[in-house]
C-alpha cells in the first residue's frame, strides 16, 4: 500500500453542516473520539444560507401539535415519505428546537419571551384546516444562527476538526464494512487515511448539477457520489425541489418566509395568480405547486419584465418596520443582487434548483440501508448518512419549507446516538486492507495525467445546461431520453479531461475536478431515475403522465451506478404509533 | 476589465508578484467573484476560496483596491481599474489570495464563543424579551470572514496578544445575551493590557465590515462594562 498518513477515531463525520455538527456534538458529549472532516471551514457550510426557519409544533403563535405537523409533512411529500420516519421527526421537533435555543441560537422572540414562529408553505391546523405558524425563526438568518451555535457547542465539547480536507472516497472491506475514508489535506495536497468504527456522511446536497441554483459552489453531491462508488444505490433522485423564488437569472434564494410574513406573487398584469392555482393556501401552497404555477404563468406569456421571463414578489405593503425586523437578510440580498429595495418595490423571482429530496437510503437511525444482492435491504455496517445527502425518507416527493433544518438536527442526533450504541460493541477497529486504500488513491492519481484534453469547466457547464434543459420543472419522456443520451456521452468524455494545474499546495482546480466527477454521477442518477418514473408526484412533474399513479408508483426508486440499474422498494406507510395517513388527492 | 492580482505559489515562486489579467467588458460578470471565476477558466492556477456567492459564508474575503471586502458582493462597476487584488493583510499567505486563518480562528476560540448558562435546563425555551433579543442584532450576524481583524493595525502589531475585532465582537455577543451567566468570567478573561485594551478605536474594522456590523462599538461596550465593574 502507498504509505500515507493515518489517523484513528471512534467515529468519522464527513461534512460540517448542521447534520454533521449535530451528530458530532452528540458523540463528543458522550466522550466518543470523533473527527469531523470538512472541505471548507465549518461555518462556511451551506446550512449557513438557510433563511426562513425550522419547523416544530411549539404552538407559540397558533394552536398546534406534532400530529398536524406530521399530516402536513406526509401530504407535502405527496405520500412518498416514510411515515415511521416522519412521525419520529415531527415528535422530536419541539424538544430539539428548544435544545437549539439552549445551545444559544438567537431565535427571534414574541412579546412573552417565547420563540417567534412564522407561517410557511404547506402548514395547516387540524389536518388541512387554517394556516399554521410553525416555523421557528431567527429573523431570516436561521441557518446561519443554527450553524454557528452548533459549531460553538462543538468547540466547547472539544470535537476534533479536520478543516479544509476533501474526502476522496469511503474505504470499504470485502465484507461490506465501512472502515473510514481517505481525504486529502487541501493545503498540502497530502492524502490522509482516517480509520473509524463508524462513518457518517453529512455532505449536503447537489444543487450544482443545475445551472441556476440557490446552492453554494460547494454543493456538489460528494457524499452521494461516494455512496454510489461504494456500490450503494441512491434513492428517489428524480425528486429535485425547485424553489419558487430565486432571484431571477441568478438563483439566489428569496426565503419562503417572505410569503410567510405576508408577501405575495404577482404576474405581468399585476394579478395575484396563486389564487387560481391554490384557492385555499394561495401563496403558501407547497413549493412544487407554487414553482409550477410560476413556470406556467411565464410559459403562457404572463411573465414580468421586458422579456416576460420572471414574476414578481411583492413585499412593500408589509411596511418598513416588518421588513427590517423580520426580513433583513432578504432586503440585503435583494438590494445587492436584484437592485431592488423590497421596502420600495417588488423582487423579480423565478423557480430555481434548491434541494434534493433523494439521497443515500437510510433508516430512521441514520444507518445506510441497501439491498443485499436480491434480498431485502440491510444496514451497511459502519456507514451512516444524515441531512440532505441522505433519504430517510421524510420529504418524499416534495419537502416542506422549514423541514430541512429540522431533518438535519433530528437525524444528525439520531445517527450520533446509534453510533454510540454500536461503539459499545465494537471494541476494536477492523483491519484496513491495502487494496481498498489503493483503489481510493487511484481516483487521485488519475488527475496527475498531463497533456491535451478538455477542461473541467467546459464539461461542468455543459452538464448544468443539459440538466436544466432535460430534467427541469416540467419533464417529458422524450426530452429526458434525449438528455440521457447526451449526458452519457458527456460522461464518457470525463476520463479524457485533464488538469491545467498540477501543483500540490491548495490546488482548487484539482478539487473542482474531483467535484465534477461527483456531480456527473449524481446528475446521471437524477435523470435516469426521472425518466423511469411514469407519473407526476410532488416535484417530479411529467407532462406526458400528468397524474399521480399510486397503483404503479407508490414506491421508492433505487438507482445503482453499475449498469444504471433501477430497483424499487415499498414506501413505509405505517407510522410508529399513530394511524397511517392513506394517500388522497393533494389540494392546497 | 483589467485586474492586477497577487500571485504566490510556494512550490515554484521565491517571492510573490502581481500579475495582470483582463476580461472583455461584455463577459457578463457583475460581481467581482464572477470575474475571478472567469479568470480561473483562463488560468486554472489562480487560487482563491469561495462558496455561497451571496455574502453569508465568508469564504472569499480579500483585499480589493486596498480595502478588505467580500468578492461575491462587490459589483465590479463600483471598483476603479485595474482592480488590485491581494490576500488579506497581516496573515501568512498559503497561496495567491488564500491566507492561513489559523490565528484568526484561535482568537475566536479564545473568546469562548458559546452560551454559558449553568441553571438546570428548563423543558421549554429560556424566555427572552424582544428587547433583550434586540441587543444581539448586529452581533450574531458575523460571518467570520476576517475582513475586520486583518484591517486592524493593533492586530498587525500584536497578532499574538490582541484578540482582534472579530473575536471581541463575539465576546460582546455573549456578554450582551440575557441568557448568558458567565459575565464575570468573560470580563476576567479580557482584563489584560493586550487582549482587549490594544484597541485604540481606529475603527478600520467597522469601516470594512461587509455585513455592516460595528465591532468598534462592541469593544467600547466591553470597555465600559469593565470600567463600571472597577468603579
XYZ file of N, CA and C in Angstrom, chain B:
693
model
N -12.190 44.802 -18.813
C -11.871 44.962 -17.389
C -10.435 44.521 -17.138
N -9.766 45.303 -16.304
C -8.359 44.994 -16.035
C -8.151 44.670 -14.550
N -7.283 43.704 -14.326
C -7.008 43.246 -12.963
C -5.500 43.134 -12.749
N -5.110 43.368 -11.516
C -3.726 43.119 -11.133
C -3.800 42.271 -9.858
N -3.350 41.023 -9.960
C -3.639 40.061 -8.891
C -2.359 39.491 -8.292
N -2.338 39.442 -6.986
C -1.208 38.908 -6.218
C -1.093 37.419 -6.466
N 0.092 36.997 -6.905
C 0.309 35.577 -7.164
C 1.464 35.061 -6.328
N 1.278 33.930 -5.721
C 2.359 33.283 -4.998
C 2.045 31.811 -4.841
N 2.918 30.977 -5.422
C 2.804 29.539 -5.225
C 4.081 29.083 -4.541
N 3.996 28.634 -3.298
C 5.212 28.323 -2.533
C 6.052 27.214 -3.170
N 5.433 26.419 -4.048
C 6.195 25.332 -4.663
C 7.131 25.840 -5.744
N 6.770 26.941 -6.381
C 7.559 27.394 -7.529
C 8.088 28.827 -7.393
N 7.460 29.638 -6.553
C 7.837 31.064 -6.503
C 8.697 31.356 -5.289
N 9.773 32.113 -5.505
C 10.572 32.520 -4.358
C 9.957 33.746 -3.691
N 9.307 34.553 -4.493
C 8.689 35.755 -3.943
C 7.353 35.986 -4.639
N 6.447 36.660 -3.966
C 5.167 36.961 -4.619
C 5.338 37.994 -5.732
N 4.378 38.031 -6.632
C 4.409 39.018 -7.722
C 2.985 39.414 -8.042
N 2.832 40.515 -8.759
C 1.499 40.922 -9.215
C 1.388 40.516 -10.686
N 0.263 39.930 -11.038
C 0.073 39.504 -12.430
C -1.139 40.217 -13.016
N -0.975 40.688 -14.244
C -2.086 41.388 -14.916
C -3.007 40.396 -15.612
N -4.267 40.675 -15.533
C -5.289 39.882 -16.233
C -6.284 40.844 -16.856
N -6.995 40.369 -17.876
C -8.100 41.203 -18.368
C -9.253 40.319 -18.843
N -10.417 40.929 -18.869
C -11.623 40.262 -19.355
C -12.348 41.233 -20.271
N -13.029 40.722 -21.290
C -13.832 41.639 -22.113
C -14.932 42.294 -21.269
N -15.277 43.534 -21.592
C -16.282 44.249 -20.800
C -17.646 43.559 -20.839
N -17.902 42.805 -21.907
C -19.218 42.154 -22.021
C -19.165 40.688 -21.573
N -18.244 40.369 -20.662
C -18.090 38.964 -20.244
C -19.230 38.501 -19.347
N -20.051 39.421 -18.901
C -21.222 39.021 -18.106
C -20.995 39.058 -16.607
N -19.764 39.301 -16.171
C -19.501 39.330 -14.729
C -20.104 40.589 -14.116
N -20.851 40.408 -13.055
C -21.430 41.553 -12.345
C -20.646 41.809 -11.058
N -20.524 40.729 -10.259
C -19.773 40.849 -9.019
C -18.310 40.457 -9.265
N -17.454 40.900 -8.366
C -16.036 40.597 -8.515
C -15.773 39.092 -8.551
N -16.526 38.327 -7.750
C -16.307 36.873 -7.752
C -16.609 36.268 -9.126
N -17.639 36.786 -9.808
C -17.940 36.288 -11.165
C -16.704 36.432 -12.042
N -16.056 37.582 -11.938
C -14.876 37.840 -12.760
C -13.740 36.895 -12.377
N -13.546 36.703 -11.087
C -12.473 35.803 -10.647
C -12.678 34.397 -11.192
N -13.950 33.971 -11.219
C -14.211 32.623 -11.714
C -13.956 32.529 -13.215
N -14.253 33.605 -13.940
C -13.926 33.612 -15.376
C -12.405 33.607 -15.572
N -11.704 34.360 -14.729
C -10.239 34.382 -14.838
C -9.651 33.008 -14.531
N -10.284 32.293 -13.614
C -9.782 30.945 -13.285
C -9.964 29.999 -14.478
N -10.980 30.277 -15.315
C -11.124 29.468 -16.527
C -9.978 29.737 -17.503
N -9.492 31.004 -17.511
C -8.323 31.336 -18.343
C -7.060 30.722 -17.766
N -6.934 30.831 -16.447
C -5.712 30.421 -15.768
C -6.086 29.588 -14.546
N -6.042 28.265 -14.718
C -6.516 27.358 -13.663
C -5.702 27.461 -12.388
N -4.492 28.031 -12.479
C -3.643 28.068 -11.287
C -4.028 29.194 -10.332
N -4.819 30.145 -10.796
C -5.240 31.255 -9.930
C -6.141 30.712 -8.811
N -5.726 30.944 -7.562
C -6.411 30.270 -6.456
C -7.020 31.233 -5.449
N -8.240 30.930 -5.064
C -8.962 31.730 -4.064
C -10.037 30.829 -3.474
N -10.541 31.202 -2.297
C -11.641 30.452 -1.696
C -12.962 31.070 -2.125
N -13.995 30.261 -2.229
C -15.343 30.782 -2.477
C -16.344 29.695 -2.150
N -17.566 30.114 -1.754
C -18.597 29.089 -1.612
C -19.990 29.629 -1.925
N -20.590 30.373 -0.996
C -22.028 30.648 -1.130
C -22.354 31.636 -2.251
N -21.416 32.487 -2.618
C -21.530 33.565 -3.604
C -22.665 34.567 -3.310
N -23.063 34.653 -2.024
C -24.076 35.656 -1.682
C -23.774 36.377 -0.376
N -22.532 36.262 0.114
C -22.136 37.062 1.276
C -22.553 36.513 2.624
N -22.834 35.217 2.730
C -23.163 34.679 4.057
C -22.168 33.658 4.577
N -21.279 33.137 3.722
C -20.366 32.102 4.220
C -19.019 32.677 4.621
N -18.645 33.821 4.048
C -17.410 34.482 4.466
C -16.137 33.899 3.881
N -16.222 33.118 2.809
C -15.025 32.461 2.261
C -14.131 33.401 1.474
N -14.738 34.302 0.698
C -13.949 34.996 -0.323
C -13.539 36.408 0.087
N -13.146 36.544 1.354
C -12.624 37.833 1.800
C -11.236 38.038 1.213
N -10.982 39.231 0.731
C -9.660 39.557 0.183
C -9.490 41.070 0.204
N -8.284 41.494 -0.144
C -8.008 42.927 -0.150
C -8.195 43.455 -1.567
N -9.183 44.321 -1.727
C -9.624 44.749 -3.052
C -9.369 46.245 -3.202
N -8.475 46.599 -4.086
C -8.076 48.005 -4.237
C -7.720 48.624 -2.879
N -7.022 47.840 -2.076
C -6.524 48.359 -0.811
C -7.484 48.262 0.355
N -8.637 47.672 0.123
C -9.653 47.639 1.155
C -10.190 46.219 1.280
N -10.328 45.713 2.517
C -10.821 44.349 2.688
C -12.316 44.256 2.357
N -12.691 43.189 1.698
C -14.109 43.006 1.376
C -14.361 41.601 0.845
N -15.636 41.306 0.569
C -16.019 40.008 0.013
C -16.207 40.147 -1.491
N -15.509 39.303 -2.249
C -15.562 39.426 -3.709
C -16.973 39.188 -4.252
N -17.750 38.349 -3.589
C -19.042 37.958 -4.160
C -20.108 39.042 -4.067
N -19.895 40.047 -3.197
C -20.943 41.075 -3.090
C -20.437 42.460 -3.503
N -19.278 42.501 -4.160
C -18.789 43.803 -4.633
C -18.995 43.920 -6.138
N -19.873 44.829 -6.571
C -20.070 44.998 -8.014
C -18.804 45.570 -8.664
N -18.432 44.983 -9.786
C -17.230 45.429 -10.485
C -17.368 46.899 -10.884
N -18.587 47.276 -11.224
C -18.825 48.652 -11.682
C -18.433 49.683 -10.622
N -18.422 49.267 -9.352
C -18.070 50.221 -8.293
C -16.566 50.317 -8.047
N -15.790 49.520 -8.772
C -14.363 49.436 -8.472
C -13.526 50.133 -9.538
N -12.510 50.883 -9.086
C -11.577 51.512 -10.017
C -10.675 50.466 -10.650
N -10.303 50.692 -11.911
C -9.471 49.713 -12.613
C -8.068 50.265 -12.860
N -7.050 49.430 -12.970
C -7.122 47.977 -12.801
C -7.455 47.614 -11.355
N -8.274 46.587 -11.199
C -8.678 46.160 -9.863
C -7.524 45.369 -9.246
N -7.000 45.907 -8.137
C -5.858 45.260 -7.490
C -6.365 44.311 -6.410
N -6.012 43.030 -6.543
C -6.462 42.031 -5.565
C -5.263 41.442 -4.848
N -5.334 41.518 -3.530
C -4.275 40.937 -2.697
C -4.927 40.092 -1.609
N -4.140 39.169 -1.016
C -4.699 38.410 0.121
C -4.942 39.336 1.302
N -5.763 38.913 2.242
C -5.989 39.704 3.443
C -4.642 40.005 4.101
N -4.426 41.239 4.554
C -3.130 41.588 5.133
C -2.927 40.996 6.532
N -1.675 40.855 6.918
C -1.355 40.520 8.305
C -1.392 39.046 8.640
N -1.670 38.192 7.662
C -1.692 36.750 7.925
C -0.767 36.058 6.909
N -0.235 34.895 7.277
C 0.625 34.184 6.328
C -0.147 33.803 5.066
N 0.493 33.966 3.904
C -0.166 33.601 2.648
C 0.121 32.134 2.359
N -0.927 31.377 2.081
C -0.754 29.970 1.706
C -0.446 29.896 0.217
N -1.260 30.593 -0.539
C -1.089 30.623 -1.988
C -2.002 31.713 -2.552
N -1.512 32.490 -3.485
C -2.311 33.522 -4.164
C -3.164 34.322 -3.163
N -4.484 34.226 -3.296
C -5.363 35.044 -2.450
C -5.798 34.297 -1.183
N -5.183 33.153 -0.935
C -5.589 32.310 0.200
C -4.622 32.513 1.368
N -5.175 32.935 2.507
C -4.338 33.132 3.689
C -4.599 32.025 4.707
N -3.630 31.868 5.603
C -3.759 30.911 6.691
C -4.500 31.599 7.840
N -5.710 31.143 8.129
C -6.562 31.817 9.114
C -6.459 31.189 10.510
N -5.473 30.320 10.715
C -5.369 29.614 11.997
C -5.415 30.574 13.181
N -4.603 31.636 13.091
C -4.555 32.567 14.207
C -5.913 33.241 14.446
N -6.555 33.586 13.354
C -7.876 34.218 13.452
C -8.869 33.289 14.165
N -8.845 32.001 13.796
C -9.757 31.049 14.427
C -9.373 30.805 15.891
N -8.065 30.844 16.190
C -7.644 30.698 17.585
C -8.181 31.836 18.446
N -8.154 33.032 17.880
C -8.681 34.188 18.619
C -10.171 34.004 18.884
N -10.866 33.506 17.873
C -12.305 33.254 18.014
C -12.551 32.279 19.163
N -11.802 31.177 19.166
C -11.973 30.184 20.238
C -11.636 30.767 21.604
N -10.637 31.650 21.634
C -10.214 32.227 22.907
C -11.317 33.078 23.533
N -12.233 33.555 22.709
C -13.327 34.380 23.229
C -14.439 33.528 23.861
N -14.235 32.212 23.909
C -15.281 31.299 24.414
C -16.648 31.620 23.789
N -16.735 31.458 22.493
C -17.965 31.875 21.806
C -19.090 30.846 21.919
N -19.471 30.542 23.122
C -20.635 29.660 23.300
C -21.401 30.122 24.531
N -22.688 29.844 24.504
C -23.551 30.304 25.591
C -23.232 29.516 26.859
N -23.044 30.228 27.953
C -22.787 29.560 29.233
C -23.941 29.887 30.172
N -24.643 28.851 30.577
C -25.763 29.025 31.497
C -25.832 27.757 32.324
N -25.582 27.875 33.607
C -25.449 26.682 34.445
C -26.730 26.299 35.180
N -27.811 27.014 34.936
C -29.081 26.632 35.559
C -29.552 25.299 34.977
N -30.357 24.564 35.727
C -30.951 23.350 35.136
C -31.729 23.734 33.882
N -31.643 22.892 32.862
C -32.304 23.244 31.604
C -33.810 23.135 31.750
N -34.528 24.214 31.468
C -35.991 24.128 31.528
C -36.527 23.250 30.398
N -37.740 22.776 30.542
C -38.318 21.937 29.489
C -38.658 22.748 28.249
N -38.921 24.026 28.438
C -39.222 24.890 27.290
C -38.041 25.810 27.044
N -38.209 26.730 26.067
C -37.133 27.655 25.788
C -36.904 28.583 26.978
N -35.678 29.071 27.133
C -35.427 30.120 28.113
C -36.076 31.386 27.562
N -36.818 32.082 28.391
C -37.523 33.259 27.885
C -36.540 34.401 27.683
N -36.828 35.195 26.658
C -36.006 36.366 26.367
C -36.945 37.375 25.717
N -37.011 38.568 26.263
C -37.963 39.536 25.708
C -37.458 40.023 24.356
N -38.352 40.522 23.502
C -37.880 41.052 22.206
C -36.816 42.136 22.388
N -36.926 42.923 23.467
C -35.933 43.984 23.694
C -34.573 43.377 24.033
N -34.607 42.322 24.872
C -33.336 41.646 25.193
C -32.734 41.020 23.935
N -33.604 40.445 23.122
C -33.126 39.820 21.882
C -32.561 40.863 20.926
N -33.142 42.066 20.926
C -32.653 43.134 20.044
C -31.181 43.453 20.306
N -30.735 43.219 21.571
C -29.327 43.503 21.913
C -28.362 42.632 21.120
N -28.842 41.526 20.549
C -27.954 40.641 19.795
C -27.886 41.011 18.313
N -28.795 41.868 17.873
C -28.761 42.304 16.471
C -27.480 43.091 16.230
N -26.883 42.828 15.087
C -25.616 43.493 14.792
C -24.430 42.749 15.378
N -24.682 41.631 16.058
C -23.595 40.848 16.664
C -23.580 39.411 16.132
N -24.773 38.767 16.183
C -24.799 37.354 15.820
C -24.616 37.141 14.316
N -24.765 38.189 13.523
C -24.695 38.049 12.062
C -23.279 37.887 11.530
N -22.273 38.002 12.399
C -20.875 37.900 11.948
C -20.652 36.602 11.180
N -19.945 36.697 10.051
C -19.712 35.514 9.218
C -18.262 35.024 9.292
N -17.482 35.575 10.200
C -16.082 35.147 10.398
C -15.261 35.235 9.116
N -15.448 36.305 8.362
C -14.710 36.443 7.103
C -13.307 36.979 7.333
N -13.083 37.588 8.519
C -11.765 38.122 8.905
C -11.414 39.448 8.238
N -12.367 40.062 7.540
C -12.089 41.385 6.949
C -11.680 42.378 8.035
N -12.393 42.374 9.158
C -12.167 43.388 10.186
C -10.823 43.204 10.876
N -10.577 41.994 11.373
C -9.359 41.757 12.147
C -8.111 42.040 11.317
N -8.140 41.625 10.052
C -6.941 41.814 9.241
C -6.816 43.236 8.704
N -7.792 44.089 8.996
C -7.684 45.509 8.633
C -7.224 46.340 9.828
N -6.982 45.679 10.961
C -6.761 46.411 12.208
C -5.267 46.552 12.518
N -4.753 47.791 12.584
C -3.333 47.992 12.893
C -2.936 47.408 14.244
N -3.835 47.417 15.204
C -3.493 46.842 16.510
C -3.265 45.333 16.378
N -4.025 44.709 15.487
C -3.804 43.290 15.224
C -2.471 43.078 14.508
N -2.169 43.960 13.549
C -0.895 43.809 12.839
C 0.282 43.869 13.823
N 0.172 44.782 14.815
C 1.261 44.947 15.780
C 1.319 43.796 16.777
N 0.184 43.359 17.266
C 0.170 42.357 18.335
C -0.752 41.181 17.990
N -0.459 40.514 16.883
C -1.377 39.450 16.437
C -1.493 38.313 17.446
N -0.451 38.138 18.270
C -0.480 37.011 19.196
C -1.109 37.363 20.533
N -1.307 38.664 20.807
C -1.794 39.023 22.138
C -3.121 39.787 22.126
N -3.344 40.580 21.081
C -4.625 41.280 20.938
C -5.624 40.310 20.301
N -6.849 40.257 20.821
C -7.807 39.272 20.291
C -8.381 39.650 18.928
N -8.346 40.935 18.618
C -8.857 41.366 17.315
C -10.353 41.610 17.342
N -10.822 42.487 16.438
C -12.225 42.902 16.476
C -13.243 41.766 16.293
N -12.946 40.778 15.462
C -13.953 39.728 15.224
C -14.196 38.926 16.501
N -13.109 38.534 17.182
C -13.265 37.755 18.408
C -13.915 38.601 19.502
N -13.567 39.880 19.552
C -14.148 40.736 20.589
C -15.632 40.994 20.331
N -16.010 41.048 19.049
C -17.437 41.160 18.730
C -18.179 39.945 19.286
N -17.547 38.779 19.197
C -18.153 37.562 19.758
C -18.220 37.644 21.280
N -17.162 38.175 21.890
C -17.194 38.341 23.345
C -18.418 39.144 23.751
N -18.612 40.254 23.053
C -19.740 41.117 23.389
C -21.074 40.447 23.066
N -21.102 39.635 21.979
C -22.345 38.945 21.607
C -22.833 38.074 22.780
N -21.896 37.470 23.526
C -22.329 36.645 24.652
C -22.504 37.457 25.940
N -21.679 38.487 26.119
C -21.894 39.373 27.261
C -23.262 40.050 27.171
N -23.699 40.322 25.941
C -24.952 41.046 25.736
C -26.169 40.134 25.766
N -25.937 38.819 25.845
C -27.059 37.878 25.766
C -27.657 37.676 27.158
N -28.923 38.007 27.303
C -29.573 37.922 28.623
C -29.556 36.502 29.178
N -29.311 35.516 28.328
C -29.331 34.128 28.790
C -27.973 33.677 29.331
N -26.937 34.443 29.039
C -25.578 34.018 29.404
C -25.265 34.432 30.835
N -24.637 33.508 31.598
C -24.365 33.781 33.007
C -22.882 33.933 33.321
N -22.055 33.972 32.298
C -20.608 33.961 32.562
C -19.980 35.349 32.453
N -20.772 36.372 32.736
C -20.270 37.741 32.559
C -18.951 37.962 33.296
N -18.902 37.597 34.564
C -17.700 37.860 35.359
C -16.497 37.121 34.777
N -16.711 35.866 34.442
C -15.632 35.046 33.883
C -15.139 35.633 32.547
N -16.075 36.043 31.726
C -15.690 36.616 30.425
C -14.900 37.901 30.618
N -15.356 38.742 31.560
C -14.649 40.007 31.783
C -13.266 39.750 32.385
N -13.180 38.792 33.311
C -11.869 38.444 33.874
C -10.887 38.070 32.768
N -11.382 37.272 31.825
C -10.514 36.824 30.723
C -9.980 37.989 29.897
N -10.776 39.053 29.824
C -10.395 40.169 28.950
C -9.604 41.252 29.679
N -9.555 41.166 31.000
C -8.876 42.210 31.775
C -7.380 41.974 31.712
N -6.777 42.596 30.750
C -5.397 42.300 30.375
C -4.974 43.462 29.487
N -3.702 43.868 29.537
C -3.321 45.049 28.742
C -3.452 44.850 27.234
N -3.514 43.595 26.778
C -3.468 43.352 25.332
C -4.784 42.866 24.718
N -5.378 41.836 25.303
C -6.493 41.127 24.649
C -7.562 42.095 24.147
N -7.916 43.052 24.992
C -8.985 43.998 24.660
C -8.418 45.405 24.489
N -7.531 45.786 25.426
C -7.161 47.200 25.504
C -6.184 47.663 24.433
N -5.712 46.752 23.581
C -4.912 47.219 22.443
C -5.789 47.915 21.405
N -7.081 47.814 21.537
C -7.954 48.533 20.595
C -7.852 50.016 20.865
N -7.450 50.790 19.844
C -7.342 52.236 20.007
C -8.416 52.963 19.203
N -9.515 52.259 18.957
C -10.650 52.867 18.266
C -10.243 53.497 16.929
N -9.427 52.775 16.194
C -9.039 53.250 14.854
C -10.224 53.074 13.896
N -11.031 52.070 14.197
C -12.306 51.842 13.502
C -12.199 51.342 12.065
N -11.039 50.845 11.676
C -10.956 50.184 10.366
C -11.931 49.016 10.295
N -12.109 48.327 11.423
C -12.976 47.145 11.466
C -14.390 47.497 11.010
N -14.928 48.539 11.618
C -16.294 48.951 11.322
C -16.397 49.458 9.886
N -15.334 50.118 9.461
C -15.311 50.676 8.124
C -15.390 49.585 7.048
N -14.711 48.454 7.267
C -14.657 47.442 6.198
C -15.686 46.330 6.337
N -16.358 46.199 7.476
C -17.229 45.037 7.672
C -18.249 44.903 6.550
N -18.207 43.794 5.795
C -19.137 43.643 4.669
C -20.578 43.410 5.120
N -20.775 43.074 6.388
C -22.125 42.877 6.896
C -22.619 44.123 7.637
N -21.852 45.181 7.551
C -22.194 46.460 8.196
C -22.392 46.308 9.698
N -21.558 45.479 10.316
C -21.573 45.358 11.769
C -20.586 46.374 12.352
N -20.607 46.522 13.674
C -19.790 47.558 14.301
C -18.968 46.999 15.464
N -17.866 46.286 15.125
C -17.039 45.714 16.196
C -16.490 46.788 17.130
N -16.213 47.956 16.574
C -15.640 49.032 17.372
C -16.576 49.409 18.527
N -17.844 49.502 18.218
C -18.833 49.834 19.239
C -18.923 48.705 20.279
N -18.871 47.470 19.802
C -18.940 46.331 20.717
C -17.762 46.366 21.688
N -16.583 46.680 21.168
C -15.395 46.754 22.022
C -15.575 47.868 23.051
N -16.117 48.995 22.598
C -16.385 50.107 23.509
C -17.314 49.696 24.645
N -18.319 48.888 24.312
C -19.271 48.443 25.339
C -18.584 47.533 26.356
N -17.671 46.682 25.878
C -16.945 45.814 26.825
C -16.085 46.669 27.749
N -15.412 47.658 27.173
C -14.560 48.541 27.987
C -15.395 49.243 29.059
N -16.550 49.731 28.653
C -17.463 50.387 29.611
C -17.838 49.446 30.744
N -18.151 48.198 30.360
C -18.584 47.223 31.345
C -17.459 46.945 32.345
N -16.248 46.838 31.829
C -15.092 46.625 32.712
C -14.882 47.822 33.627
N -15.004 49.014 33.064
C -14.801 50.228 33.857
C -15.827 50.293 34.981
N -17.069 49.956 34.634
C -18.140 50.024 35.622
C -17.893 49.023 36.756
N -17.284 47.893 36.377
C -17.024 46.874 37.380
C -15.979 47.370 38.398
N -15.026 48.139 37.912
C -13.967 48.631 38.788
C -14.496 49.705 39.715
N -15.391 50.555 39.177
C -15.860 51.712 39.955
C -16.775 51.300 41.106
